[in-house]
PDB file of C-alpha atoms and ligand atoms in Angstrom:
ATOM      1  CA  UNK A   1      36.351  -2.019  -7.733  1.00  0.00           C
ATOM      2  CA  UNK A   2      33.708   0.661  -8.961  1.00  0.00           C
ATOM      3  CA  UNK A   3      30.843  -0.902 -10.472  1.00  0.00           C
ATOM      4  CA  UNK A   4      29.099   1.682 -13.052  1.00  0.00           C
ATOM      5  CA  UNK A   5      25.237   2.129 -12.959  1.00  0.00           C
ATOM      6  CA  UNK A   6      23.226   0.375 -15.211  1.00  0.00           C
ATOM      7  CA  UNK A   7      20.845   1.872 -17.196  1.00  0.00           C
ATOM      8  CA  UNK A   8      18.257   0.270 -19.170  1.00  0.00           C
ATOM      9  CA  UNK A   9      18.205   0.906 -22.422  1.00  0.00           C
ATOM     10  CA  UNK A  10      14.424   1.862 -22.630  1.00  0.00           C
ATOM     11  CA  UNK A  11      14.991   3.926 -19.562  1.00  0.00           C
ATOM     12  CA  UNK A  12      15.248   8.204 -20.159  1.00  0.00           C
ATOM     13  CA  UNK A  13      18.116   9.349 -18.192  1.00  0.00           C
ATOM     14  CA  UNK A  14      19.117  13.338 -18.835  1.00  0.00           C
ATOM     15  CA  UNK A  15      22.761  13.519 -19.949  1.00  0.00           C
ATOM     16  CA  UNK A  16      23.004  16.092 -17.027  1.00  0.00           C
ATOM     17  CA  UNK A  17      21.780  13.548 -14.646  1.00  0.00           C
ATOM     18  CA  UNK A  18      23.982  12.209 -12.700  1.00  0.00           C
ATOM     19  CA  UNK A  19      23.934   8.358 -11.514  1.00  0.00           C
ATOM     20  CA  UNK A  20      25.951   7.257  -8.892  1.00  0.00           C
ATOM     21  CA  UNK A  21      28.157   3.503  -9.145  1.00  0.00           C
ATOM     22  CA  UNK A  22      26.208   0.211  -8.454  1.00  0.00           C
ATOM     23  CA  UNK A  23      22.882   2.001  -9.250  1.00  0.00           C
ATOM     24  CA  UNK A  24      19.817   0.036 -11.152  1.00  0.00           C
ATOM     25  CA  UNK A  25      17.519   2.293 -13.492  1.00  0.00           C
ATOM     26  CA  UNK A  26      14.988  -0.283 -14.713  1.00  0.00           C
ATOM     27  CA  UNK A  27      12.423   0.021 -18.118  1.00  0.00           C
ATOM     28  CA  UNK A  28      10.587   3.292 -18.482  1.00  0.00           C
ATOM     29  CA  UNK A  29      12.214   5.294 -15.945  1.00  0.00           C
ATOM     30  CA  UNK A  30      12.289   8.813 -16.025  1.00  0.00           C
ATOM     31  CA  UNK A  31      15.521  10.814 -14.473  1.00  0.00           C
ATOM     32  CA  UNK A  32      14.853  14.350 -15.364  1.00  0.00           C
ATOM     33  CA  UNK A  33      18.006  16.785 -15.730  1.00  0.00           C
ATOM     34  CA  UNK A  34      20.542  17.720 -12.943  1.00  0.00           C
ATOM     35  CA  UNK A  35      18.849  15.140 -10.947  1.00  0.00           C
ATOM     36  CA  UNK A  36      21.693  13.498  -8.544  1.00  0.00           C
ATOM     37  CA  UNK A  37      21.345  10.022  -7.897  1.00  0.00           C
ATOM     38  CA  UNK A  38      23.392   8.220  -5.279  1.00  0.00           C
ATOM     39  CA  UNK A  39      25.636   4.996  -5.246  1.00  0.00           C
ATOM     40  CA  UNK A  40      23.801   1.698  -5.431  1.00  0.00           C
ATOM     41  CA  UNK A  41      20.608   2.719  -6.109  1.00  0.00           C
ATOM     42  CA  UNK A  42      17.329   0.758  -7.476  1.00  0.00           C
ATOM     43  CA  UNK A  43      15.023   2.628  -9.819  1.00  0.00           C
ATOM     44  CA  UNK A  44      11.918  -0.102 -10.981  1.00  0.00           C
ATOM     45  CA  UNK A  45       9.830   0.316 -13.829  1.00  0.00           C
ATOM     46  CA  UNK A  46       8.501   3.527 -14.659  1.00  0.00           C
ATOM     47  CA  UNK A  47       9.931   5.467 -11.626  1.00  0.00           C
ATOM     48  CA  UNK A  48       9.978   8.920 -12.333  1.00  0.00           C
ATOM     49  CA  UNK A  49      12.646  11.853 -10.849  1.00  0.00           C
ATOM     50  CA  UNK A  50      12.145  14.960 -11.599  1.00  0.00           C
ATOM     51  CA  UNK A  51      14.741  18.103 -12.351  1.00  0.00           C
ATOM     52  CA  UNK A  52      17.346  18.997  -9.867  1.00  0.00           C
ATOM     53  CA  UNK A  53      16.011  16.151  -7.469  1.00  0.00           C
ATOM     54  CA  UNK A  54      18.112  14.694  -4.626  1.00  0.00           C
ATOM     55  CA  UNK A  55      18.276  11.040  -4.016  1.00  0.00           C
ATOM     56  CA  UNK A  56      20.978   9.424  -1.555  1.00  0.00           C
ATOM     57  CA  UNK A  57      22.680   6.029  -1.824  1.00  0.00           C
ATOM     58  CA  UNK A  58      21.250   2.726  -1.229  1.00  0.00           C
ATOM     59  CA  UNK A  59      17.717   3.583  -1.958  1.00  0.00           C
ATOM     60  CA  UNK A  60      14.560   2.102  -3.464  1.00  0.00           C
ATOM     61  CA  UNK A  61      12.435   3.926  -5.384  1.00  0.00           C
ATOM     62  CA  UNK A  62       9.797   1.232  -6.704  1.00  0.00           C
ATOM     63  CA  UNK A  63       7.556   0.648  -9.643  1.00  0.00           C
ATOM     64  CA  UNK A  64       5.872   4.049 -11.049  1.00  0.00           C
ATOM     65  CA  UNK A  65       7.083   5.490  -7.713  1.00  0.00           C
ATOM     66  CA  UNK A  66       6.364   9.390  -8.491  1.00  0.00           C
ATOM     67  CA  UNK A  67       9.392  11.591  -6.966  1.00  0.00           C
ATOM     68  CA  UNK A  68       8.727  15.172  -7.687  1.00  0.00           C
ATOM     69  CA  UNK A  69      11.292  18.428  -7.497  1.00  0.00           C
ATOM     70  CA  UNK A  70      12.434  19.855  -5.141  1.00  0.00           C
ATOM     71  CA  UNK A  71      12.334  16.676  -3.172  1.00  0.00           C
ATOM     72  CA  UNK A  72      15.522  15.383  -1.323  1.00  0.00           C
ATOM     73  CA  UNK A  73      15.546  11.914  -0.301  1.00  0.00           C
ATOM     74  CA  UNK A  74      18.266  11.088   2.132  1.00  0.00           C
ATOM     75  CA  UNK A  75      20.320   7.295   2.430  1.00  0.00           C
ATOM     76  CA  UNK A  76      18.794   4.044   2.576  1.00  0.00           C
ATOM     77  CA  UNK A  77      15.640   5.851   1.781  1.00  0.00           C
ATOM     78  CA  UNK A  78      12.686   3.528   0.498  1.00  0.00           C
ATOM     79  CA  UNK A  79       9.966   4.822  -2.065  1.00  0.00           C
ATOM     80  CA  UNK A  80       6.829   2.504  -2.305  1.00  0.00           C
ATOM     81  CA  UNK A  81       5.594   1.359  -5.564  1.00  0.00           C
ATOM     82  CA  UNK A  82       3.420   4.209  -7.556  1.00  0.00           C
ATOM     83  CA  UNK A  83       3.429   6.752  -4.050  1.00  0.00           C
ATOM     84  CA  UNK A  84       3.783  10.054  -5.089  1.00  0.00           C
ATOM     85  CA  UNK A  85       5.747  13.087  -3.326  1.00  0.00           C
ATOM     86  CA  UNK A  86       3.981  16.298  -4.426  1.00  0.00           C
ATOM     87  CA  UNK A  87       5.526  19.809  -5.304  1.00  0.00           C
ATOM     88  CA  UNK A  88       2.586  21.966  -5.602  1.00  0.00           C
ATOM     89  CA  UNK A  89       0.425  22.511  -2.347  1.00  0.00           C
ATOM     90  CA  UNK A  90      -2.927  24.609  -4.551  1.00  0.00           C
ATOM     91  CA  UNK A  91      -2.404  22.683  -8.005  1.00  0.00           C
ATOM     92  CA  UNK A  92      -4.341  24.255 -11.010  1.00  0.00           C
ATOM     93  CA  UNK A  93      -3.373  23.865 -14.524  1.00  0.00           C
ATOM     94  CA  UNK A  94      -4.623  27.435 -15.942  1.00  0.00           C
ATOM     95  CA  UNK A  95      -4.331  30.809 -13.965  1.00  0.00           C
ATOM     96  CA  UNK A  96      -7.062  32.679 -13.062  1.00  0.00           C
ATOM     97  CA  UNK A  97      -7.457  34.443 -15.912  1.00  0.00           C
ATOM     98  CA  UNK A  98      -7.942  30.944 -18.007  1.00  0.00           C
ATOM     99  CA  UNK A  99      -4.406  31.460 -18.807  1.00  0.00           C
ATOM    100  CA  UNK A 100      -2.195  27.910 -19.023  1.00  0.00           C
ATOM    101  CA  UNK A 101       0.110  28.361 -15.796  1.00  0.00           C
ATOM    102  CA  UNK A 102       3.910  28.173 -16.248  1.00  0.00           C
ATOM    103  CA  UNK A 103       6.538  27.752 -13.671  1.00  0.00           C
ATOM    104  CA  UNK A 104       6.610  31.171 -12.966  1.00  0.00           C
ATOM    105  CA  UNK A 105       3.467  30.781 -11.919  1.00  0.00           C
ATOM    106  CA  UNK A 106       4.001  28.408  -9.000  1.00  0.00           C
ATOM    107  CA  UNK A 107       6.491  27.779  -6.383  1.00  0.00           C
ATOM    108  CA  UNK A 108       7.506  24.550  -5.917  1.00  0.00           C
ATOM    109  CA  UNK A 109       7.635  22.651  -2.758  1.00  0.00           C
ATOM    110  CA  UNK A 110       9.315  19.986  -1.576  1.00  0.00           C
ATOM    111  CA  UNK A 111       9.163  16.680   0.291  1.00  0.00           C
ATOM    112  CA  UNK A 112      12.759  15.759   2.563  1.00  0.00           C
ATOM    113  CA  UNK A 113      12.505  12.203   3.233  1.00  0.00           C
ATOM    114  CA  UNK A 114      15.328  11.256   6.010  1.00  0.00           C
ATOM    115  CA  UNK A 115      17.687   8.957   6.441  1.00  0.00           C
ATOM    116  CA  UNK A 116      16.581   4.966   6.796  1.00  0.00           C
ATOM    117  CA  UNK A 117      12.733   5.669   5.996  1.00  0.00           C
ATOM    118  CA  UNK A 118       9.879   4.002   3.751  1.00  0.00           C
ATOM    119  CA  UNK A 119       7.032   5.356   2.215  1.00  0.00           C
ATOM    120  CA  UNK A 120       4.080   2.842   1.487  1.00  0.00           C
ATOM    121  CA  UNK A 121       2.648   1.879  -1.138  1.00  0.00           C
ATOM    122  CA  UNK A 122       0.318   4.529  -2.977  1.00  0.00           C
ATOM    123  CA  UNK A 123       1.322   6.939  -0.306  1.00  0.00           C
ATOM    124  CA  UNK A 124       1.119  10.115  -1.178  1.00  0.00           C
ATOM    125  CA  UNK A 125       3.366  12.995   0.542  1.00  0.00           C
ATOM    126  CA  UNK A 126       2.364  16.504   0.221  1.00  0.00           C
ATOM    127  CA  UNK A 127       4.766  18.797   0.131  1.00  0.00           C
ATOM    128  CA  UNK A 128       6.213  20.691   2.369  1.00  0.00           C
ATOM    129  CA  UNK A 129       6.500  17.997   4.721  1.00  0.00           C
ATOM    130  CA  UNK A 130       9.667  15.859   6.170  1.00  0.00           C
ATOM    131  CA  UNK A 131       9.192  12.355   6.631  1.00  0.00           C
ATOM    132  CA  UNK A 132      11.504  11.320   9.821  1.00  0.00           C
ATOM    133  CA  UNK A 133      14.309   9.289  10.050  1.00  0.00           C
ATOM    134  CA  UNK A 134      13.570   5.741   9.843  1.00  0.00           C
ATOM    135  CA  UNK A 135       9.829   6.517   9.663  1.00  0.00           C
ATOM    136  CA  UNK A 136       7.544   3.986   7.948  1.00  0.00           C
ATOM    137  CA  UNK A 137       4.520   5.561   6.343  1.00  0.00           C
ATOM    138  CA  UNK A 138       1.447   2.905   5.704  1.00  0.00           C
ATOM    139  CA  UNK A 139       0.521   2.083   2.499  1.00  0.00           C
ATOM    140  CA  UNK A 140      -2.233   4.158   0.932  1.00  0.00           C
ATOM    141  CA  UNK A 141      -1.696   6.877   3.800  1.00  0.00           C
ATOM    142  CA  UNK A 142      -2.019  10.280   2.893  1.00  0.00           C
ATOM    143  CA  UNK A 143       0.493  12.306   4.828  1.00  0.00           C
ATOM    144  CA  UNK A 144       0.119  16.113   5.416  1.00  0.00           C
ATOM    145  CA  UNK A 145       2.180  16.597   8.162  1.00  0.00           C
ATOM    146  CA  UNK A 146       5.358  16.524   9.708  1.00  0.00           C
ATOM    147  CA  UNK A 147       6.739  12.462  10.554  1.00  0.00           C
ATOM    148  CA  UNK A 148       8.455  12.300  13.542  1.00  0.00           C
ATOM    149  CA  UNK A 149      11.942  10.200  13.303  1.00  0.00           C
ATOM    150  CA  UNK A 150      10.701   6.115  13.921  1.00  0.00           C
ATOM    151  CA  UNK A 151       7.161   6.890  13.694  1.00  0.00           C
ATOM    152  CA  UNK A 152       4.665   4.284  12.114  1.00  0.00           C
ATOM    153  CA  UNK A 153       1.704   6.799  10.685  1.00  0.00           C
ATOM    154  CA  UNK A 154      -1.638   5.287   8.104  1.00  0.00           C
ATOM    155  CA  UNK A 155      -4.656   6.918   7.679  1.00  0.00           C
ATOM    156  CA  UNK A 156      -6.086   9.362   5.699  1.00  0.00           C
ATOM    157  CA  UNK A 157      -4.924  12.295   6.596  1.00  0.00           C
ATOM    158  CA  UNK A 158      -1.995  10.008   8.435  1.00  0.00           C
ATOM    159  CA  UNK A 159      -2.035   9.718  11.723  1.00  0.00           C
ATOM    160  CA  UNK A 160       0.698   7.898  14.201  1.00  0.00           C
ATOM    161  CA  UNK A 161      -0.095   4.338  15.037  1.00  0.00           C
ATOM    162  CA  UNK A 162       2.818   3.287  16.991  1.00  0.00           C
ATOM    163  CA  UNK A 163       6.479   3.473  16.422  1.00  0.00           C
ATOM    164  CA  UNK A 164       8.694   1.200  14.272  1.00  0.00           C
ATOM    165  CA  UNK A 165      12.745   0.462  14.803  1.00  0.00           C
ATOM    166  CA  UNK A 166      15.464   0.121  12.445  1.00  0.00           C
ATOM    167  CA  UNK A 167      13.853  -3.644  11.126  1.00  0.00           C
ATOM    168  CA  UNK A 168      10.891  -1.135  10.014  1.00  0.00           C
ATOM    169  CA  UNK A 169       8.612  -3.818  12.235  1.00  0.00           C
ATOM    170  CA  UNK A 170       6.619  -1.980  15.139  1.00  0.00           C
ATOM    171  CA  UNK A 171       8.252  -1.561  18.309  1.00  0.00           C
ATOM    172  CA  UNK A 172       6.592  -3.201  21.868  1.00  0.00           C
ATOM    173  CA  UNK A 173       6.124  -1.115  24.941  1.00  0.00           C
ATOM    174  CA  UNK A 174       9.378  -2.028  27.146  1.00  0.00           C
ATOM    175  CA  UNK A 175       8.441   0.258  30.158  1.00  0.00           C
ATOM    176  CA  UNK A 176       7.606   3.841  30.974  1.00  0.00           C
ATOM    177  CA  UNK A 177       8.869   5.712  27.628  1.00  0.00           C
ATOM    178  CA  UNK A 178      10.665   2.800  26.516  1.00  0.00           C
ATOM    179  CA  UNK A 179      10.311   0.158  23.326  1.00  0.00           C
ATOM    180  CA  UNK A 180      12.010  -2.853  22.093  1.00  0.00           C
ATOM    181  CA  UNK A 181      12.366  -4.198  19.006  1.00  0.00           C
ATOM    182  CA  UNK A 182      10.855  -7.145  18.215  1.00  0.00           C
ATOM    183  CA  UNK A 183      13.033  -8.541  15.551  1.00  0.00           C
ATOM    184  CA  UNK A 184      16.928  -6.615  16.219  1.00  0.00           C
ATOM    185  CA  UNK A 185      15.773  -6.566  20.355  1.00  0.00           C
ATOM    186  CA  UNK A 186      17.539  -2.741  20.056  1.00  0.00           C
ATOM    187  CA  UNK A 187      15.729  -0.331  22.920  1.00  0.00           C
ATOM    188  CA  UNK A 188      14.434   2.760  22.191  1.00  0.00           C
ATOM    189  CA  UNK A 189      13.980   5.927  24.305  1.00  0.00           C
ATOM    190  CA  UNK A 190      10.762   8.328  24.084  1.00  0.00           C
ATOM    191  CA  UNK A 191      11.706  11.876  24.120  1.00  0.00           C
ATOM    192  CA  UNK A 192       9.537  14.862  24.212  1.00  0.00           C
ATOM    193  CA  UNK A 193      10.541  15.309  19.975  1.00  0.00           C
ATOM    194  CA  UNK A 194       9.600  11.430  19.667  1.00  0.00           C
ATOM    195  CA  UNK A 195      11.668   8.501  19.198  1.00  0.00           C
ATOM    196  CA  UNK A 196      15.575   7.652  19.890  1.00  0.00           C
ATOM    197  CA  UNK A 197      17.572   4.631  19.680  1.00  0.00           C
ATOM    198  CA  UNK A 198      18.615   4.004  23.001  1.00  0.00           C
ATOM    199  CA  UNK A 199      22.718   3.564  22.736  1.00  0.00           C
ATOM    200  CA  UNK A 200      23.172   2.843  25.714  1.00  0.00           C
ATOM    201  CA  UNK A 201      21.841  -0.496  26.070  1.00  0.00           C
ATOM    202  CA  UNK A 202      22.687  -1.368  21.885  1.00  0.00           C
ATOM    203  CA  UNK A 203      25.947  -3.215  22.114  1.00  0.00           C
ATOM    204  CA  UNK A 204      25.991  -3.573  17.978  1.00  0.00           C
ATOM    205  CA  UNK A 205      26.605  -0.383  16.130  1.00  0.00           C
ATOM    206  CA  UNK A 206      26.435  -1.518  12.707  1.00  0.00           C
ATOM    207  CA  UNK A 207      22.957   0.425  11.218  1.00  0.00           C
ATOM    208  CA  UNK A 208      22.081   2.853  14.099  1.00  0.00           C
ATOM    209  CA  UNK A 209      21.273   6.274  14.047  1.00  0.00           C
ATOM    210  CA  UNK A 210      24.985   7.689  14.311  1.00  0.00           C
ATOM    211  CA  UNK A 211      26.729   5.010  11.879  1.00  0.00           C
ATOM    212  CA  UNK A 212      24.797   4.769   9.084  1.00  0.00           C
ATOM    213  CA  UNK A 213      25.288   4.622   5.400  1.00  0.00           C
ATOM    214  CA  UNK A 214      25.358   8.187   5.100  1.00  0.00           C
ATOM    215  CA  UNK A 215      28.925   8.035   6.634  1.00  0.00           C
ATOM    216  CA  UNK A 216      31.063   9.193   3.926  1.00  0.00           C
ATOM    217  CA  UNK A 217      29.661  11.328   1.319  1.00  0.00           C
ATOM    218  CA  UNK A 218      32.659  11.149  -0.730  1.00  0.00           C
ATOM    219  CA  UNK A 219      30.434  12.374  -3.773  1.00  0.00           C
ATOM    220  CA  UNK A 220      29.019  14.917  -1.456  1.00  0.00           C
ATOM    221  CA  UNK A 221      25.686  13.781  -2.419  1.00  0.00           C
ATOM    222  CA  UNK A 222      23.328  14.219   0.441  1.00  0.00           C
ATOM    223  CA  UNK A 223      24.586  15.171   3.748  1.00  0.00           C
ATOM    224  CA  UNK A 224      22.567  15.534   6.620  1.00  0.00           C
ATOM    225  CA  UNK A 225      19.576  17.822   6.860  1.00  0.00           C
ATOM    226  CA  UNK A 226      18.103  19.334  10.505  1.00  0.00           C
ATOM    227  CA  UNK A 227      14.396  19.545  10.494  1.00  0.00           C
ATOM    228  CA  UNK A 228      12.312  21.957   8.395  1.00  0.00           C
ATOM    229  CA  UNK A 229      15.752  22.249   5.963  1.00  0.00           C
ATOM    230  CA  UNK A 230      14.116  20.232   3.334  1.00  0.00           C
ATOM    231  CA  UNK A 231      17.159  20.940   0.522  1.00  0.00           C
ATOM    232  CA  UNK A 232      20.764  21.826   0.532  1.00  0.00           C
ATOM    233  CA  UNK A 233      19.479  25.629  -0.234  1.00  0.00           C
ATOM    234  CA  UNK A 234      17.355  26.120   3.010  1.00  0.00           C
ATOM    235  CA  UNK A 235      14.372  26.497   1.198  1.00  0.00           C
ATOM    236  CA  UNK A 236      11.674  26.936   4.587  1.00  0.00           C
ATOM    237  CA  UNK A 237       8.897  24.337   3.403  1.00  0.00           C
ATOM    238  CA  UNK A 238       7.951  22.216   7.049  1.00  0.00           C
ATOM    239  CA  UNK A 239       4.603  22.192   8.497  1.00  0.00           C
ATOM    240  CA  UNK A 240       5.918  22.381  12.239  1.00  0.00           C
ATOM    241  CA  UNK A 241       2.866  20.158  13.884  1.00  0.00           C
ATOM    242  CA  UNK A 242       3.570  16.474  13.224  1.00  0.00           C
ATOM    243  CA  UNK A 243       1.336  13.526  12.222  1.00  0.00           C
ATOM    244  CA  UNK A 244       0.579  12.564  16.509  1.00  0.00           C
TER     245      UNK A 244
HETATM  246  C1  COA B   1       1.171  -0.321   8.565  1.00  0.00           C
HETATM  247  C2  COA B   1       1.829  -1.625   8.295  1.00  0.00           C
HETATM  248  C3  COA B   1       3.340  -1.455   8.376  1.00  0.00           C
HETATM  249  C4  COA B   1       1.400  -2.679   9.305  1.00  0.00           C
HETATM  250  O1  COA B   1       1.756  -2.310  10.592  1.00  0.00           O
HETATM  251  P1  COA B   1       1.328  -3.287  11.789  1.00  0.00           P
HETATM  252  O2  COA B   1       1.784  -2.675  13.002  1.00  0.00           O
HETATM  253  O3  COA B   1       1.789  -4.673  11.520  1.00  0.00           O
HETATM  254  O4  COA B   1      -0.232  -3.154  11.679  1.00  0.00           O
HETATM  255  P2  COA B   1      -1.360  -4.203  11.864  1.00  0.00           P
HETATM  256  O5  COA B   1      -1.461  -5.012  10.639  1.00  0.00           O
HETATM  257  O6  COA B   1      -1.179  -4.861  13.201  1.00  0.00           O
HETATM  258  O7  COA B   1      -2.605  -3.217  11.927  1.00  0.00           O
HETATM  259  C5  COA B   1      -2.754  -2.302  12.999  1.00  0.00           C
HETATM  260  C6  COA B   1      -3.904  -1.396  12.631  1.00  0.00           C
HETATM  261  O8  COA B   1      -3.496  -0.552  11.562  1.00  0.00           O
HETATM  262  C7  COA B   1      -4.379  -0.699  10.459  1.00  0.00           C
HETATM  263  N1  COA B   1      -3.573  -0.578   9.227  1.00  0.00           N
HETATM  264  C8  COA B   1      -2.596  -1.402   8.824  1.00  0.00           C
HETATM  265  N2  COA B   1      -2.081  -0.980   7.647  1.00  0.00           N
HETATM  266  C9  COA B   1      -2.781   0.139   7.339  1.00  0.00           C
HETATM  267  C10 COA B   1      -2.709   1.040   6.242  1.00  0.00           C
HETATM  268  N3  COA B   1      -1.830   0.886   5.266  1.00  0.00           N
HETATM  269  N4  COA B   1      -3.569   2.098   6.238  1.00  0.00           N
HETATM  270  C11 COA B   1      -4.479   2.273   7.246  1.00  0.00           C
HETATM  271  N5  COA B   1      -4.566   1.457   8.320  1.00  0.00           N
HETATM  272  C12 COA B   1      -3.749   0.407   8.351  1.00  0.00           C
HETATM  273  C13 COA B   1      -4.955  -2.087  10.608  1.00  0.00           C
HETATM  274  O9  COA B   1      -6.209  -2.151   9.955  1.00  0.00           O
HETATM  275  C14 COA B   1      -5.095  -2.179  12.117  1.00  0.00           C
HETATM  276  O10 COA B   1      -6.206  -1.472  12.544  1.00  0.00           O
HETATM  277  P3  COA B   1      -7.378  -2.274  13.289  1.00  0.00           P
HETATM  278  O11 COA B   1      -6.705  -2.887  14.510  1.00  0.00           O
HETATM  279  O12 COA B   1      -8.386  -1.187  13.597  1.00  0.00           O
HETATM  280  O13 COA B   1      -7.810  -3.295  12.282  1.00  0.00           O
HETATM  281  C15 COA B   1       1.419  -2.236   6.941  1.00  0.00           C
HETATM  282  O14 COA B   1       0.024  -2.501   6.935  1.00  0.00           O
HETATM  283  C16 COA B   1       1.778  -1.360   5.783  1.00  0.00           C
HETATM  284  O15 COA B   1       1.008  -0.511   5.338  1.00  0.00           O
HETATM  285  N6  COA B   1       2.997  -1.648   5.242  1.00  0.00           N
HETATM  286  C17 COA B   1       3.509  -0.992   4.041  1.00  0.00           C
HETATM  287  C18 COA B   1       3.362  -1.998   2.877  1.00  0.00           C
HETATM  288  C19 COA B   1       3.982  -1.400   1.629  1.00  0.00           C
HETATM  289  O16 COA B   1       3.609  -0.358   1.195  1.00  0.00           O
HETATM  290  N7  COA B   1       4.996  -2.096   1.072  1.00  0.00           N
HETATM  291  C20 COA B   1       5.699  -1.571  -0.091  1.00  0.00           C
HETATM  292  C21 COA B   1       6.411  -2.660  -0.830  1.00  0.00           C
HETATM  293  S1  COA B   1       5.379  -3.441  -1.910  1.00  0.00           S
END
């Protein structure tokens, strides 16, 4: 049975916005137009998605949670209350001839948050930069480059800390190259490009990295994106060395 989104009614969705089945859009939240949201989907208070945006299904974007075009977000992607992901690497609000700047006047950027990962609260991604799968990035961190997939980065600029697993808890040295999670007990491999879930010792398949949510993208919504691809439209916007 297809459950239609709910909208509330003080919430400002675009008619050309699309909002995928199941999905929550709370008070004062923004969905600008031909935004796509996915299928059951949380949007809290005062979230804001901006025009043309790409969100997956089964995320959270939280409280005043700022999600700025051309950003993609992939499935099962988590958005910390009131963190921003930027668009505009050298903001300024007049030209340099004192002129006020337009769009023409700017190219937007964008932030491609993958599969499975959170961003803290008060984070703040600046664009272009791709936030690995399953990453967790610290509250308050500032993150200006590349997150490898599993990584656990805080700081100002961010910096990794250690690496986190599927539970989003941070992983415990298991041997040479190896980690265990604490909470699901899943082993993880280190690999010269960073992190990997380690299949063959995970005798549960049910949320790894090749059987997730992102299965079946009936509504074609947000496939899966190799790094530096950022959007559907190949737009180059990585910053090749990552957050180590
Ligand atoms: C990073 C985080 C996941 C904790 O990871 P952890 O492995 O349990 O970290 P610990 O608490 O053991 O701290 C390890 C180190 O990281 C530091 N640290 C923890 N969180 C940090 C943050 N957000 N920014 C900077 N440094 C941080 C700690 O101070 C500690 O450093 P120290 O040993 O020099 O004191 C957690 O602090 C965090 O930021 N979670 C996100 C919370 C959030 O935004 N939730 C959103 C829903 S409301």
């Amino acid at each position: 049975m297809t459950v239609p989104a709910t909208i509330h009614a003080d919430a400002d969705v675009d008619p050309t916005a699309d909002v995928g089945e199941g999905t929550k859009v709370w008070h004062l939240a923004q969905i600008r137009q031909d935004a796509r949201v996915g299928r059951d989907c949380v949007l809290g208070r005062g979230a804001y998605v901006g025009p043309g945006v790409r969100i997956g299904n089964q995320c959270k974007i939280q409280n005043y949670a700022l999600v700025y075009e051309p950003a993609v977000l992939e499935d099962g992607v988590f958005i910390g209350p009131a963190a921003v992901l930027t668009n505009d690497q050298n903001p300024r609000a007049v030209t340099p001839d004192g002129r006020l700047k337009d769009e023409s006047d700017w190219n937007a950027v964008a932030v491609l948050v993958r599969r499975g990962a959170a961003v803290g609260a008060r984070a703040v991604c600046v664009a272009p930069v791709t936030i690995g799968r399953w990453a967790l990035v610290a509250a308050g961190a500032v993150v200006t480059r590349d997150v490898p997939d599993f990584a656990l980065v805080a700081g100002v600029p961010a910096r990794r800390i250690g690496w986190v697993g599927h539970a989003g808890v941070r992983l415990v040295p298991a041997g040479p190259g190896r980690w265990n999670c604490p909470v699901t007990g899943r082993q993880y491999a280190q690999t010269p490009a960073g992190l990997t879930e380690d299949h063959t010792v995970t005798e549960d398949h049910t949320l790894t990295e090749d059987h997730t949510v992102t299965e079946d993208h009936a509504d074609g919504l947000v496939g899966e994106h190799g790094p530096g691809t950022g959007q559907c439209d190949d737009q180059p916007r990585n910053r090749s060395s990552s957050a180590e």
